[in-house]
JSON list of C-alpha atoms in Angstrom, two decimals:
[
{"chain": "A", "resi": 1, "resn": "UNK", "atom": "CA", "xyz": [120.91, 59.05, 67.02]},
{"chain": "A", "resi": 2, "resn": "UNK", "atom": "CA", "xyz": [117.29, 59.12, 68.43]},
{"chain": "A", "resi": 3, "resn": "UNK", "atom": "CA", "xyz": [118.40, 58.13, 71.99]},
{"chain": "A", "resi": 4, "resn": "UNK", "atom": "CA", "xyz": [120.61, 60.77, 72.01]},
{"chain": "A", "resi": 5, "resn": "UNK", "atom": "CA", "xyz": [118.33, 63.47, 70.92]},
{"chain": "A", "resi": 6, "resn": "UNK", "atom": "CA", "xyz": [115.70, 62.17, 73.56]},
{"chain": "A", "resi": 7, "resn": "UNK", "atom": "CA", "xyz": [118.18, 62.22, 76.52]},
{"chain": "A", "resi": 8, "resn": "UNK", "atom": "CA", "xyz": [118.97, 65.92, 75.47]},
{"chain": "A", "resi": 9, "resn": "UNK", "atom": "CA", "xyz": [115.14, 66.80, 75.15]},
{"chain": "A", "resi": 10, "resn": "UNK", "atom": "CA", "xyz": [114.92, 65.70, 78.83]},
{"chain": "A", "resi": 11, "resn": "UNK", "atom": "CA", "xyz": [117.58, 67.46, 80.08]},
{"chain": "A", "resi": 12, "resn": "UNK", "atom": "CA", "xyz": [116.39, 70.75, 78.71]},
{"chain": "A", "resi": 13, "resn": "UNK", "atom": "CA", "xyz": [112.68, 69.92, 80.19]},
{"chain": "A", "resi": 14, "resn": "UNK", "atom": "CA", "xyz": [114.39, 69.31, 83.24]},
{"chain": "A", "resi": 15, "resn": "UNK", "atom": "CA", "xyz": [116.26, 72.36, 83.25]},
{"chain": "A", "resi": 16, "resn": "UNK", "atom": "CA", "xyz": [112.97, 74.46, 82.13]},
{"chain": "A", "resi": 17, "resn": "UNK", "atom": "CA", "xyz": [110.92, 73.03, 85.10]},
{"chain": "A", "resi": 18, "resn": "UNK", "atom": "CA", "xyz": [113.71, 73.55, 87.47]},
{"chain": "A", "resi": 19, "resn": "UNK", "atom": "CA", "xyz": [114.00, 77.17, 86.27]},
{"chain": "A", "resi": 20, "resn": "UNK", "atom": "CA", "xyz": [110.16, 77.60, 86.58]},
{"chain": "A", "resi": 21, "resn": "UNK", "atom": "CA", "xyz": [110.09, 75.92, 90.33]},
{"chain": "A", "resi": 22, "resn": "UNK", "atom": "CA", "xyz": [112.48, 78.47, 91.28]},
{"chain": "A", "resi": 23, "resn": "UNK", "atom": "CA", "xyz": [110.73, 81.41, 89.85]},
{"chain": "A", "resi": 24, "resn": "UNK", "atom": "CA", "xyz": [107.59, 80.37, 91.57]},
{"chain": "A", "resi": 25, "resn": "UNK", "atom": "CA", "xyz": [109.25, 80.02, 95.03]},
{"chain": "A", "resi": 26, "resn": "UNK", "atom": "CA", "xyz": [110.56, 83.21, 95.13]},
{"chain": "A", "resi": 27, "resn": "UNK", "atom": "CA", "xyz": [108.77, 85.11, 97.19]},
{"chain": "A", "resi": 28, "resn": "UNK", "atom": "CA", "xyz": [107.80, 88.78, 96.00]},
{"chain": "A", "resi": 29, "resn": "UNK", "atom": "CA", "xyz": [105.77, 91.30, 98.53]},
{"chain": "A", "resi": 30, "resn": "UNK", "atom": "CA", "xyz": [104.41, 94.69, 97.84]},
{"chain": "A", "resi": 31, "resn": "UNK", "atom": "CA", "xyz": [103.50, 96.51, 100.63]},
{"chain": "A", "resi": 32, "resn": "UNK", "atom": "CA", "xyz": [102.37, 100.61, 100.82]},
{"chain": "A", "resi": 33, "resn": "UNK", "atom": "CA", "xyz": [102.49, 102.48, 103.80]},
{"chain": "A", "resi": 34, "resn": "UNK", "atom": "CA", "xyz": [102.08, 106.00, 105.12]},
{"chain": "A", "resi": 35, "resn": "UNK", "atom": "CA", "xyz": [103.82, 108.12, 107.77]},
{"chain": "A", "resi": 36, "resn": "UNK", "atom": "CA", "xyz": [102.39, 110.89, 109.63]},
{"chain": "A", "resi": 37, "resn": "UNK", "atom": "CA", "xyz": [104.15, 113.62, 111.62]},
{"chain": "A", "resi": 38, "resn": "UNK", "atom": "CA", "xyz": [102.14, 116.06, 113.69]},
{"chain": "A", "resi": 39, "resn": "UNK", "atom": "CA", "xyz": [103.98, 119.50, 114.33]},
{"chain": "A", "resi": 40, "resn": "UNK", "atom": "CA", "xyz": [103.10, 122.97, 115.79]},
{"chain": "A", "resi": 41, "resn": "UNK", "atom": "CA", "xyz": [103.12, 125.41, 113.37]},
{"chain": "A", "resi": 42, "resn": "UNK", "atom": "CA", "xyz": [105.57, 128.34, 113.60]},
{"chain": "A", "resi": 43, "resn": "UNK", "atom": "CA", "xyz": [104.19, 130.70, 110.74]},
{"chain": "A", "resi": 44, "resn": "UNK", "atom": "CA", "xyz": [101.05, 131.72, 109.31]},
{"chain": "A", "resi": 45, "resn": "UNK", "atom": "CA", "xyz": [99.75, 132.93, 105.98]},
{"chain": "A", "resi": 46, "resn": "UNK", "atom": "CA", "xyz": [96.54, 135.24, 106.00]},
{"chain": "A", "resi": 47, "resn": "UNK", "atom": "CA", "xyz": [94.73, 137.37, 103.54]},
{"chain": "A", "resi": 48, "resn": "UNK", "atom": "CA", "xyz": [93.15, 140.35, 104.50]},
{"chain": "A", "resi": 49, "resn": "UNK", "atom": "CA", "xyz": [92.11, 143.86, 103.00]},
{"chain": "A", "resi": 50, "resn": "UNK", "atom": "CA", "xyz": [89.54, 146.55, 102.13]},
{"chain": "A", "resi": 51, "resn": "UNK", "atom": "CA", "xyz": [86.75, 146.66, 100.38]},
{"chain": "A", "resi": 52, "resn": "UNK", "atom": "CA", "xyz": [84.90, 150.00, 99.74]},
{"chain": "A", "resi": 53, "resn": "UNK", "atom": "CA", "xyz": [81.65, 151.12, 98.14]},
{"chain": "A", "resi": 54, "resn": "UNK", "atom": "CA", "xyz": [81.07, 154.78, 96.56]},
{"chain": "A", "resi": 55, "resn": "UNK", "atom": "CA", "xyz": [78.91, 156.37, 93.74]},
{"chain": "A", "resi": 56, "resn": "UNK", "atom": "CA", "xyz": [82.03, 156.80, 91.40]},
{"chain": "A", "resi": 57, "resn": "UNK", "atom": "CA", "xyz": [84.81, 154.53, 90.44]},
{"chain": "A", "resi": 58, "resn": "UNK", "atom": "CA", "xyz": [87.34, 157.33, 91.23]},
{"chain": "A", "resi": 59, "resn": "UNK", "atom": "CA", "xyz": [85.87, 157.40, 94.50]},
{"chain": "A", "resi": 60, "resn": "UNK", "atom": "CA", "xyz": [85.40, 153.76, 95.47]},
{"chain": "A", "resi": 61, "resn": "UNK", "atom": "CA", "xyz": [89.40, 153.44, 94.44]},
{"chain": "A", "resi": 62, "resn": "UNK", "atom": "CA", "xyz": [90.34, 156.20, 96.51]},
{"chain": "A", "resi": 63, "resn": "UNK", "atom": "CA", "xyz": [88.78, 155.09, 99.57]},
{"chain": "A", "resi": 64, "resn": "UNK", "atom": "CA", "xyz": [90.25, 151.68, 99.04]},
{"chain": "A", "resi": 65, "resn": "UNK", "atom": "CA", "xyz": [93.63, 153.10, 98.17]},
{"chain": "A", "resi": 66, "resn": "UNK", "atom": "CA", "xyz": [93.39, 155.26, 101.69]},
{"chain": "A", "resi": 67, "resn": "UNK", "atom": "CA", "xyz": [92.09, 152.16, 103.70]},
{"chain": "A", "resi": 68, "resn": "UNK", "atom": "CA", "xyz": [95.19, 150.13, 102.06]},
{"chain": "A", "resi": 69, "resn": "UNK", "atom": "CA", "xyz": [97.74, 152.32, 102.80]},
{"chain": "A", "resi": 70, "resn": "UNK", "atom": "CA", "xyz": [96.87, 152.70, 106.57]},
{"chain": "A", "resi": 71, "resn": "UNK", "atom": "CA", "xyz": [96.57, 148.88, 106.76]},
{"chain": "A", "resi": 72, "resn": "UNK", "atom": "CA", "xyz": [100.18, 148.34, 105.00]},
{"chain": "A", "resi": 73, "resn": "UNK", "atom": "CA", "xyz": [101.76, 150.90, 107.39]},
{"chain": "A", "resi": 74, "resn": "UNK", "atom": "CA", "xyz": [100.17, 149.09, 110.46]},
{"chain": "A", "resi": 75, "resn": "UNK", "atom": "CA", "xyz": [101.74, 145.75, 109.10]},
{"chain": "A", "resi": 76, "resn": "UNK", "atom": "CA", "xyz": [105.16, 147.49, 108.62]},
{"chain": "A", "resi": 77, "resn": "UNK", "atom": "CA", "xyz": [104.96, 149.03, 112.15]},
{"chain": "A", "resi": 78, "resn": "UNK", "atom": "CA", "xyz": [104.67, 145.49, 113.41]},
{"chain": "A", "resi": 79, "resn": "UNK", "atom": "CA", "xyz": [108.20, 144.29, 112.05]},
{"chain": "A", "resi": 80, "resn": "UNK", "atom": "CA", "xyz": [106.98, 142.28, 108.58]},
{"chain": "A", "resi": 81, "resn": "UNK", "atom": "CA", "xyz": [109.34, 142.32, 106.45]},
{"chain": "A", "resi": 82, "resn": "UNK", "atom": "CA", "xyz": [108.53, 143.93, 102.79]},
{"chain": "A", "resi": 83, "resn": "UNK", "atom": "CA", "xyz": [109.09, 140.46, 101.45]},
{"chain": "A", "resi": 84, "resn": "UNK", "atom": "CA", "xyz": [106.26, 139.06, 103.36]},
{"chain": "A", "resi": 85, "resn": "UNK", "atom": "CA", "xyz": [103.40, 141.27, 102.28]},
{"chain": "A", "resi": 86, "resn": "UNK", "atom": "CA", "xyz": [102.10, 140.96, 98.77]},
{"chain": "A", "resi": 87, "resn": "UNK", "atom": "CA", "xyz": [99.11, 142.41, 96.90]},
{"chain": "A", "resi": 88, "resn": "UNK", "atom": "CA", "xyz": [96.90, 139.17, 96.23]},
{"chain": "A", "resi": 89, "resn": "UNK", "atom": "CA", "xyz": [93.84, 140.90, 94.70]},
{"chain": "A", "resi": 90, "resn": "UNK", "atom": "CA", "xyz": [93.04, 144.71, 93.19]},
{"chain": "A", "resi": 91, "resn": "UNK", "atom": "CA", "xyz": [89.39, 144.83, 91.83]},
{"chain": "A", "resi": 92, "resn": "UNK", "atom": "CA", "xyz": [87.20, 147.27, 90.72]},
{"chain": "A", "resi": 93, "resn": "UNK", "atom": "CA", "xyz": [83.77, 146.87, 89.22]},
{"chain": "A", "resi": 94, "resn": "UNK", "atom": "CA", "xyz": [80.39, 148.27, 89.12]},
{"chain": "A", "resi": 95, "resn": "UNK", "atom": "CA", "xyz": [77.43, 147.56, 91.17]},
{"chain": "A", "resi": 96, "resn": "UNK", "atom": "CA", "xyz": [74.20, 146.62, 89.59]},
{"chain": "A", "resi": 97, "resn": "UNK", "atom": "CA", "xyz": [70.33, 146.71, 91.10]},
{"chain": "A", "resi": 98, "resn": "UNK", "atom": "CA", "xyz": [67.56, 145.11, 89.51]},
{"chain": "A", "resi": 99, "resn": "UNK", "atom": "CA", "xyz": [64.27, 147.15, 89.28]},
{"chain": "A", "resi": 100, "resn": "UNK", "atom": "CA", "xyz": [61.34, 147.52, 87.32]},
{"chain": "A", "resi": 101, "resn": "UNK", "atom": "CA", "xyz": [63.22, 148.91, 84.10]},
{"chain": "A", "resi": 102, "resn": "UNK", "atom": "CA", "xyz": [65.72, 146.15, 84.45]},
{"chain": "A", "resi": 103, "resn": "UNK", "atom": "CA", "xyz": [69.45, 146.27, 85.83]},
{"chain": "A", "resi": 104, "resn": "UNK", "atom": "CA", "xyz": [70.76, 149.67, 86.80]},
{"chain": "A", "resi": 105, "resn": "UNK", "atom": "CA", "xyz": [74.03, 151.01, 87.88]},
{"chain": "A", "resi": 106, "resn": "UNK", "atom": "CA", "xyz": [74.13, 151.39, 91.95]},
{"chain": "A", "resi": 107, "resn": "UNK", "atom": "CA", "xyz": [77.87, 152.58, 92.24]},
{"chain": "A", "resi": 108, "resn": "UNK", "atom": "CA", "xyz": [81.03, 150.87, 92.24]},
{"chain": "A", "resi": 109, "resn": "UNK", "atom": "CA", "xyz": [83.18, 148.67, 94.62]},
{"chain": "A", "resi": 110, "resn": "UNK", "atom": "CA", "xyz": [86.76, 148.33, 94.74]},
{"chain": "A", "resi": 111, "resn": "UNK", "atom": "CA", "xyz": [88.99, 145.87, 96.70]},
{"chain": "A", "resi": 112, "resn": "UNK", "atom": "CA", "xyz": [92.54, 145.43, 97.57]},
{"chain": "A", "resi": 113, "resn": "UNK", "atom": "CA", "xyz": [93.74, 142.36, 99.25]},
{"chain": "A", "resi": 114, "resn": "UNK", "atom": "CA", "xyz": [97.29, 141.77, 100.79]},
{"chain": "A", "resi": 115, "resn": "UNK", "atom": "CA", "xyz": [98.79, 138.19, 101.39]},
{"chain": "A", "resi": 116, "resn": "UNK", "atom": "CA", "xyz": [100.75, 137.97, 104.31]},
{"chain": "A", "resi": 117, "resn": "UNK", "atom": "CA", "xyz": [103.48, 135.77, 105.87]},
{"chain": "A", "resi": 118, "resn": "UNK", "atom": "CA", "xyz": [103.30, 135.90, 109.81]},
{"chain": "A", "resi": 119, "resn": "UNK", "atom": "CA", "xyz": [106.67, 134.28, 111.06]},
{"chain": "A", "resi": 120, "resn": "UNK", "atom": "CA", "xyz": [105.99, 135.20, 114.70]},
{"chain": "A", "resi": 121, "resn": "UNK", "atom": "CA", "xyz": [102.61, 133.64, 115.99]},
{"chain": "A", "resi": 122, "resn": "UNK", "atom": "CA", "xyz": [102.93, 135.71, 119.19]},
{"chain": "A", "resi": 123, "resn": "UNK", "atom": "CA", "xyz": [101.78, 138.72, 117.34]},
{"chain": "A", "resi": 124, "resn": "UNK", "atom": "CA", "xyz": [99.15, 137.19, 115.21]},
{"chain": "A", "resi": 125, "resn": "UNK", "atom": "CA", "xyz": [96.03, 138.51, 117.67]},
{"chain": "A", "resi": 126, "resn": "UNK", "atom": "CA", "xyz": [97.53, 142.19, 117.91]},
{"chain": "A", "resi": 127, "resn": "UNK", "atom": "CA", "xyz": [97.98, 142.25, 114.06]},
{"chain": "A", "resi": 128, "resn": "UNK", "atom": "CA", "xyz": [94.85, 141.33, 113.20]},
{"chain": "A", "resi": 129, "resn": "UNK", "atom": "CA", "xyz": [93.17, 143.58, 115.79]},
{"chain": "A", "resi": 130, "resn": "UNK", "atom": "CA", "xyz": [95.45, 146.65, 114.70]},
{"chain": "A", "resi": 131, "resn": "UNK", "atom": "CA", "xyz": [94.69, 145.86, 110.78]},
{"chain": "A", "resi": 132, "resn": "UNK", "atom": "CA", "xyz": [90.79, 146.34, 111.70]},
{"chain": "A", "resi": 133, "resn": "UNK", "atom": "CA", "xyz": [91.70, 149.18, 113.46]},
{"chain": "A", "resi": 134, "resn": "UNK", "atom": "CA", "xyz": [93.35, 150.58, 110.34]},
{"chain": "A", "resi": 135, "resn": "UNK", "atom": "CA", "xyz": [90.38, 149.78, 108.19]},
{"chain": "A", "resi": 136, "resn": "UNK", "atom": "CA", "xyz": [90.54, 146.43, 107.01]},
{"chain": "A", "resi": 137, "resn": "UNK", "atom": "CA", "xyz": [87.31, 144.85, 106.73]},
{"chain": "A", "resi": 138, "resn": "UNK", "atom": "CA", "xyz": [87.72, 141.70, 104.42]},
{"chain": "A", "resi": 139, "resn": "UNK", "atom": "CA", "xyz": [89.31, 138.58, 105.85]},
{"chain": "A", "resi": 140, "resn": "UNK", "atom": "CA", "xyz": [89.94, 135.97, 103.11]},
{"chain": "A", "resi": 141, "resn": "UNK", "atom": "CA", "xyz": [91.43, 133.20, 105.32]},
{"chain": "A", "resi": 142, "resn": "UNK", "atom": "CA", "xyz": [94.23, 132.04, 107.84]},
{"chain": "A", "resi": 143, "resn": "UNK", "atom": "CA", "xyz": [96.25, 129.09, 107.47]},
{"chain": "A", "resi": 144, "resn": "UNK", "atom": "CA", "xyz": [99.12, 127.94, 109.42]},
{"chain": "A", "resi": 145, "resn": "UNK", "atom": "CA", "xyz": [102.53, 126.09, 108.52]},
{"chain": "A", "resi": 146, "resn": "UNK", "atom": "CA", "xyz": [106.04, 125.39, 108.70]},
{"chain": "A", "resi": 147, "resn": "UNK", "atom": "CA", "xyz": [108.78, 127.77, 107.20]},
{"chain": "A", "resi": 148, "resn": "UNK", "atom": "CA", "xyz": [111.45, 124.74, 107.14]},
{"chain": "A", "resi": 149, "resn": "UNK", "atom": "CA", "xyz": [108.94, 121.43, 106.81]},
{"chain": "A", "resi": 150, "resn": "UNK", "atom": "CA", "xyz": [111.75, 119.47, 105.68]},
{"chain": "A", "resi": 151, "resn": "UNK", "atom": "CA", "xyz": [113.01, 117.82, 108.99]},
{"chain": "A", "resi": 152, "resn": "UNK", "atom": "CA", "xyz": [109.24, 116.94, 109.48]},
{"chain": "A", "resi": 153, "resn": "UNK", "atom": "CA", "xyz": [108.98, 115.63, 106.06]},
{"chain": "A", "resi": 154, "resn": "UNK", "atom": "CA", "xyz": [111.75, 113.44, 106.56]},
{"chain": "A", "resi": 155, "resn": "UNK", "atom": "CA", "xyz": [110.14, 111.98, 110.09]},
{"chain": "A", "resi": 156, "resn": "UNK", "atom": "CA", "xyz": [107.26, 111.03, 107.95]},
{"chain": "A", "resi": 157, "resn": "UNK", "atom": "CA", "xyz": [109.33, 109.72, 105.21]},
{"chain": "A", "resi": 158, "resn": "UNK", "atom": "CA", "xyz": [111.10, 107.19, 107.84]},
{"chain": "A", "resi": 159, "resn": "UNK", "atom": "CA", "xyz": [107.70, 106.38, 109.87]},
{"chain": "A", "resi": 160, "resn": "UNK", "atom": "CA", "xyz": [106.43, 105.06, 106.03]},
{"chain": "A", "resi": 161, "resn": "UNK", "atom": "CA", "xyz": [108.98, 102.94, 105.66]},
{"chain": "A", "resi": 162, "resn": "UNK", "atom": "CA", "xyz": [109.19, 101.69, 108.98]},
{"chain": "A", "resi": 163, "resn": "UNK", "atom": "CA", "xyz": [105.48, 100.54, 108.63]},
{"chain": "A", "resi": 164, "resn": "UNK", "atom": "CA", "xyz": [105.97, 99.25, 105.38]},
{"chain": "A", "resi": 165, "resn": "UNK", "atom": "CA", "xyz": [109.07, 97.11, 106.70]},
{"chain": "A", "resi": 166, "resn": "UNK", "atom": "CA", "xyz": [106.63, 95.98, 109.72]},
{"chain": "A", "resi": 167, "resn": "UNK", "atom": "CA", "xyz": [103.76, 95.09, 107.57]},
{"chain": "A", "resi": 168, "resn": "UNK", "atom": "CA", "xyz": [105.97, 93.17, 105.10]},
{"chain": "A", "resi": 169, "resn": "UNK", "atom": "CA", "xyz": [107.66, 91.32, 108.02]},
{"chain": "A", "resi": 170, "resn": "UNK", "atom": "CA", "xyz": [103.98, 89.93, 109.09]},
{"chain": "A", "resi": 171, "resn": "UNK", "atom": "CA", "xyz": [102.84, 89.20, 105.71]},
{"chain": "A", "resi": 172, "resn": "UNK", "atom": "CA", "xyz": [106.06, 86.68, 105.46]},
{"chain": "A", "resi": 173, "resn": "UNK", "atom": "CA", "xyz": [105.45, 85.44, 108.82]},
{"chain": "A", "resi": 174, "resn": "UNK", "atom": "CA", "xyz": [101.81, 84.74, 108.04]},
{"chain": "A", "resi": 175, "resn": "UNK", "atom": "CA", "xyz": [102.56, 83.25, 104.75]},
{"chain": "A", "resi": 176, "resn": "UNK", "atom": "CA", "xyz": [105.20, 80.93, 106.09]},
{"chain": "A", "resi": 177, "resn": "UNK", "atom": "CA", "xyz": [108.18, 82.51, 103.79]},
{"chain": "A", "resi": 178, "resn": "UNK", "atom": "CA", "xyz": [111.45, 84.21, 104.49]},
{"chain": "A", "resi": 179, "resn": "UNK", "atom": "CA", "xyz": [111.17, 88.05, 103.86]},
{"chain": "A", "resi": 180, "resn": "UNK", "atom": "CA", "xyz": [113.21, 88.80, 100.63]},
{"chain": "A", "resi": 181, "resn": "UNK", "atom": "CA", "xyz": [115.39, 91.97, 100.53]},
{"chain": "A", "resi": 182, "resn": "UNK", "atom": "CA", "xyz": [114.00, 95.16, 99.46]},
{"chain": "A", "resi": 183, "resn": "UNK", "atom": "CA", "xyz": [114.46, 95.28, 95.58]},
{"chain": "A", "resi": 184, "resn": "UNK", "atom": "CA", "xyz": [112.65, 99.13, 95.14]},
{"chain": "A", "resi": 185, "resn": "UNK", "atom": "CA", "xyz": [111.31, 101.88, 97.36]},
{"chain": "A", "resi": 186, "resn": "UNK", "atom": "CA", "xyz": [109.22, 104.19, 95.76]},
{"chain": "A", "resi": 187, "resn": "UNK", "atom": "CA", "xyz": [107.57, 107.61, 97.27]},
{"chain": "A", "resi": 188, "resn": "UNK", "atom": "CA", "xyz": [103.76, 107.74, 96.22]},
{"chain": "A", "resi": 189, "resn": "UNK", "atom": "CA", "xyz": [103.51, 111.31, 97.43]},
{"chain": "A", "resi": 190, "resn": "UNK", "atom": "CA", "xyz": [104.34, 113.48, 100.27]},
{"chain": "A", "resi": 191, "resn": "UNK", "atom": "CA", "xyz": [102.23, 116.08, 101.63]},
{"chain": "A", "resi": 192, "resn": "UNK", "atom": "CA", "xyz": [103.51, 119.33, 103.18]},
{"chain": "A", "resi": 193, "resn": "UNK", "atom": "CA", "xyz": [101.82, 120.81, 106.33]},
{"chain": "A", "resi": 194, "resn": "UNK", "atom": "CA", "xyz": [98.07, 120.77, 105.19]},
{"chain": "A", "resi": 195, "resn": "UNK", "atom": "CA", "xyz": [96.97, 124.21, 106.27]},
{"chain": "A", "resi": 196, "resn": "UNK", "atom": "CA", "xyz": [94.08, 124.98, 108.66]},
{"chain": "A", "resi": 197, "resn": "UNK", "atom": "CA", "xyz": [92.13, 127.25, 107.00]},
{"chain": "A", "resi": 198, "resn": "UNK", "atom": "CA", "xyz": [90.11, 129.87, 108.96]},
{"chain": "A", "resi": 199, "resn": "UNK", "atom": "CA", "xyz": [87.92, 131.96, 106.56]},
{"chain": "A", "resi": 200, "resn": "UNK", "atom": "CA", "xyz": [85.54, 134.86, 106.72]},
{"chain": "A", "resi": 201, "resn": "UNK", "atom": "CA", "xyz": [83.97, 137.30, 104.18]},
{"chain": "A", "resi": 202, "resn": "UNK", "atom": "CA", "xyz": [83.67, 141.01, 105.91]},
{"chain": "A", "resi": 203, "resn": "UNK", "atom": "CA", "xyz": [85.65, 141.44, 109.23]},
{"chain": "A", "resi": 204, "resn": "UNK", "atom": "CA", "xyz": [84.07, 142.52, 112.62]},
{"chain": "A", "resi": 205, "resn": "UNK", "atom": "CA", "xyz": [86.64, 141.52, 115.13]},
{"chain": "A", "resi": 206, "resn": "UNK", "atom": "CA", "xyz": [87.63, 142.76, 118.55]},
{"chain": "A", "resi": 207, "resn": "UNK", "atom": "CA", "xyz": [91.15, 144.18, 119.18]},
{"chain": "A", "resi": 208, "resn": "UNK", "atom": "CA", "xyz": [93.76, 141.36, 119.50]},
{"chain": "A", "resi": 209, "resn": "UNK", "atom": "CA", "xyz": [91.52, 138.51, 118.96]},
{"chain": "A", "resi": 210, "resn": "UNK", "atom": "CA", "xyz": [92.36, 135.21, 120.37]},
{"chain": "A", "resi": 211, "resn": "UNK", "atom": "CA", "xyz": [93.69, 132.33, 117.62]},
{"chain": "A", "resi": 212, "resn": "UNK", "atom": "CA", "xyz": [94.07, 128.95, 118.49]},
{"chain": "A", "resi": 213, "resn": "UNK", "atom": "CA", "xyz": [97.59, 127.30, 116.40]},
{"chain": "A", "resi": 214, "resn": "UNK", "atom": "CA", "xyz": [96.99, 123.93, 117.04]},
{"chain": "A", "resi": 215, "resn": "UNK", "atom": "CA", "xyz": [99.05, 121.34, 115.37]},
{"chain": "A", "resi": 216, "resn": "UNK", "atom": "CA", "xyz": [99.36, 120.34, 111.81]},
{"chain": "A", "resi": 217, "resn": "UNK", "atom": "CA", "xyz": [99.99, 117.17, 109.93]},
{"chain": "A", "resi": 218, "resn": "UNK", "atom": "CA", "xyz": [102.44, 116.07, 107.36]},
{"chain": "A", "resi": 219, "resn": "UNK", "atom": "CA", "xyz": [102.66, 112.75, 105.66]},
{"chain": "A", "resi": 220, "resn": "UNK", "atom": "CA", "xyz": [104.41, 110.62, 103.23]},
{"chain": "A", "resi": 221, "resn": "UNK", "atom": "CA", "xyz": [103.55, 107.60, 101.61]},
{"chain": "A", "resi": 222, "resn": "UNK", "atom": "CA", "xyz": [105.91, 105.16, 100.17]},
{"chain": "A", "resi": 223, "resn": "UNK", "atom": "CA", "xyz": [105.27, 101.92, 98.08]},
{"chain": "A", "resi": 224, "resn": "UNK", "atom": "CA", "xyz": [108.17, 99.24, 99.01]},
{"chain": "A", "resi": 225, "resn": "UNK", "atom": "CA", "xyz": [108.73, 95.97, 96.88]},
{"chain": "A", "resi": 226, "resn": "UNK", "atom": "CA", "xyz": [110.33, 92.88, 98.36]},
{"chain": "A", "resi": 227, "resn": "UNK", "atom": "CA", "xyz": [112.08, 90.22, 96.27]},
{"chain": "A", "resi": 228, "resn": "UNK", "atom": "CA", "xyz": [115.11, 88.84, 94.53]},
{"chain": "A", "resi": 229, "resn": "UNK", "atom": "CA", "xyz": [117.08, 91.06, 92.26]},
{"chain": "A", "resi": 230, "resn": "UNK", "atom": "CA", "xyz": [115.61, 91.37, 88.78]}
]
């Protein structure tokens, strides 16, 4: 009876050892990689507007409204769709000065800023020049992007996975093990076009200022796990 129990225990122990050895021999490789794509932008986003100062709130707001109406008319004449022009800031506040008697009111300042989506980069310079001529004196920035970035983003994803496969194969070869199949792919983050920003405060441009569009970068990062199925 004892001999049978001893034999059974040995068989169980051998099976456990074999399972542990199999688990220890199963290679698992985890690799993170990034894929990047450079693309020429096909659209621009700019914020520009009008800032006016006057003795009264009514006068400041009226001056700003008049100049903004002229600015919007110029944008319409340039062929921009109404959906691509949006008011993004409208402000009116008192201006204070400090003297011996403390703070004192020194008029009012009003601002009206619009965000413009420009889908034809060939008219970017002329639009900026015309905006200044119409009364725009505030410039809050310019960024370039892609109207439809998914194709470029998909290429970045493919490059990220390809780089992960290359690295995993290298590690497996260096370690002297066979590269196991892909068990999991996780996208750690995909960055759409990183806008190249040009910023400014008060505008003082010549007509049709030169603008260089350059290229924008898109990136995707993945983590790939190679190993036996769970």
